[in-house]
Amino acid sequence: ALERLKTTKETLLACPCLTRRWLLGDFVGLCHRQALAQRARGRAEVAAAVLTLASELLRQHGHTSGDEGAAVAAGRARILRQLALSQAEQGDVTAAVSTAREARALDAPGSRGRAASLSVLLRALSA
């Protein structure tokens, strides 16, 4: 499944139609669901790899402004929070803390996402 997601990511990167928000959103949503399923099976390393794919795609093609830019940043922060949890489960506390801080920086001040990122950061620090 991971190899198919990597191939799909490469295909999407080559596609000039990535400006269509729904295509990007569908792929990121698929990665998120796959990562949650892998974590539930105790496969944190696979979950981390899938979440990294999604985060890279959002970082590379999520540079928009206005409301859409804020939505992309919030989506990337959500992916990074899950990645931090997977990294913590693997015992990589340094990476988990760094990723959680990156997620916190993307969240809007006072938002629920910011609170969730702070919670993940605290969990990573106490791991």
GROMACS .gro file of C-alpha atoms in nm:
model
  127
    1ALA     CA    1   0.000   0.000   0.000
    2LEU     CA    2   0.286   0.237   0.080
    3GLU     CA    3   0.443   0.184  -0.262
    4ARG     CA    4   0.112   0.258  -0.433
    5LEU     CA    5   0.078   0.580  -0.233
    6LYS     CA    6   0.433   0.681  -0.330
    7THR     CA    7   0.356   0.617  -0.696
    8THR     CA    8   0.033   0.814  -0.667
    9LYS     CA    9   0.221   1.102  -0.503
   10GLU     CA   10   0.477   1.109  -0.786
   11THR     CA   11   0.195   1.109  -1.040
   12LEU     CA   12   0.023   1.394  -0.860
   13LEU     CA   13   0.345   1.594  -0.844
   14ALA     CA   14   0.379   1.564  -1.221
   15CYS     CA   15   0.018   1.668  -1.275
   16PRO     CA   16  -0.038   2.036  -1.357
   17CYS     CA   17  -0.393   2.006  -1.223
   18LEU     CA   18  -0.280   2.006  -0.859
   19THR     CA   19  -0.430   2.350  -0.829
   20ARG     CA   20  -0.760   2.168  -0.799
   21ARG     CA   21  -0.808   2.160  -0.427
   22TRP     CA   22  -1.026   1.848  -0.429
   23LEU     CA   23  -0.753   1.632  -0.584
   24LEU     CA   24  -0.499   1.736  -0.326
   25GLY     CA   25  -0.755   1.700  -0.049
   26ASP     CA   26  -0.858   1.352  -0.160
   27PHE     CA   27  -0.499   1.226  -0.159
   28VAL     CA   28  -0.420   1.380   0.178
   29GLY     CA   29  -0.743   1.240   0.323
   30LEU     CA   30  -0.656   0.895   0.190
   31CYS     CA   31  -0.309   0.920   0.348
   32HIS     CA   32  -0.460   1.030   0.679
   33ARG     CA   33  -0.708   0.740   0.687
   34GLN     CA   34  -0.438   0.491   0.589
   35ALA     CA   35  -0.207   0.624   0.862
   36LEU     CA   36  -0.477   0.595   1.128
   37ALA     CA   37  -0.544   0.237   1.022
   38GLN     CA   38  -0.174   0.152   1.032
   39ARG     CA   39  -0.132   0.307   1.379
   40ALA     CA   40  -0.433   0.108   1.501
   41ARG     CA   41  -0.255  -0.207   1.379
   42GLY     CA   42   0.057  -0.109   1.572
   43ARG     CA   43   0.254  -0.018   1.260
   44ALA     CA   44   0.369   0.331   1.356
   45GLU     CA   45   0.660   0.326   1.110
   46VAL     CA   46   0.426   0.272   0.813
   47ALA     CA   47   0.190   0.540   0.947
   48ALA     CA   48   0.483   0.783   0.974
   49ALA     CA   49   0.589   0.713   0.616
   50VAL     CA   50   0.236   0.771   0.482
   51LEU     CA   51   0.196   1.092   0.682
   52THR     CA   52   0.534   1.215   0.559
   53LEU     CA   53   0.413   1.168   0.200
   54ALA     CA   54   0.102   1.375   0.270
   55SER     CA   55   0.298   1.645   0.451
   56GLU     CA   56   0.549   1.675   0.166
   57LEU     CA   57   0.271   1.710  -0.088
   58LEU     CA   58   0.101   1.983   0.114
   59ARG     CA   59   0.431   2.163   0.169
   60GLN     CA   60   0.514   2.155  -0.202
   61HIS     CA   61   0.172   2.241  -0.340
   62GLY     CA   62  -0.004   2.412  -0.054
   63HIS     CA   63   0.138   2.758  -0.113
   64THR     CA   64  -0.181   2.953  -0.157
   65SER     CA   65  -0.314   3.262   0.005
   66GLY     CA   66  -0.632   3.367   0.177
   67ASP     CA   67  -0.886   3.122   0.313
   68GLU     CA   68  -0.751   2.838   0.100
   69GLY     CA   69  -0.400   2.893   0.237
   70ALA     CA   70  -0.532   2.882   0.593
   71ALA     CA   71  -0.717   2.558   0.519
   72VAL     CA   72  -0.404   2.400   0.369
   73ALA     CA   73  -0.198   2.507   0.672
   74ALA     CA   74  -0.459   2.361   0.908
   75GLY     CA   75  -0.463   2.035   0.711
   76ARG     CA   76  -0.086   2.011   0.714
   77ALA     CA   77  -0.082   2.080   1.090
   78ARG     CA   78  -0.333   1.796   1.139
   79ILE     CA   79  -0.108   1.561   0.939
   80LEU     CA   80   0.198   1.674   1.135
   81ARG     CA   81   0.023   1.609   1.467
   82GLN     CA   82  -0.045   1.251   1.364
   83LEU     CA   83   0.314   1.219   1.240
   84ALA     CA   84   0.444   1.341   1.577
   85LEU     CA   85   0.235   1.079   1.757
   86SER     CA   86   0.368   0.807   1.527
   87GLN     CA   87   0.726   0.924   1.584
   88ALA     CA   88   0.670   0.921   1.960
   89GLU     CA   89   0.532   0.565   1.937
   90GLN     CA   90   0.852   0.466   1.756
   91GLY     CA   91   1.058   0.617   2.040
   92ASP     CA   92   1.195   0.910   1.837
   93VAL     CA   93   1.113   1.180   2.090
   94THR     CA   94   1.337   1.443   1.927
   95ALA     CA   95   1.161   1.409   1.591
   96ALA     CA   96   0.819   1.398   1.760
   97VAL     CA   97   0.886   1.722   1.950
   98SER     CA   98   1.019   1.893   1.638
   99THR     CA   99   0.720   1.783   1.430
  100ALA     CA  100   0.473   1.888   1.700
  101ARG     CA  101   0.636   2.231   1.714
  102GLU     CA  102   0.608   2.263   1.337
  103ALA     CA  103   0.238   2.177   1.360
  104ARG     CA  104   0.189   2.435   1.636
  105ALA     CA  105   0.353   2.702   1.421
  106LEU     CA  106   0.107   2.633   1.138
  107ASP     CA  107  -0.202   2.656   1.357
  108ALA     CA  108  -0.378   2.987   1.405
  109PRO     CA  109  -0.338   3.140   1.752
  110GLY     CA  110  -0.627   3.052   1.981
  111SER     CA  111  -0.757   2.781   1.748
  112ARG     CA  112  -0.857   2.427   1.842
  113GLY     CA  113  -0.576   2.310   1.618
  114ARG     CA  114  -0.325   2.507   1.824
  115ALA     CA  115  -0.459   2.347   2.143
  116ALA     CA  116  -0.436   2.002   1.981
  117SER     CA  117  -0.078   2.071   1.870
  118LEU     CA  118   0.018   2.180   2.222
  119SER     CA  119  -0.139   1.862   2.359
  120VAL     CA  120   0.063   1.650   2.114
  121LEU     CA  121   0.376   1.844   2.206
  122LEU     CA  122   0.320   1.771   2.575
  123ARG     CA  123   0.260   1.403   2.500
  124ALA     CA  124   0.583   1.387   2.299
  125LEU     CA  125   0.778   1.560   2.577
  126SER     CA  126   0.646   1.315   2.834
  127ALA     CA  127   0.726   1.008   2.622
   0.00000   0.00000   0.00000
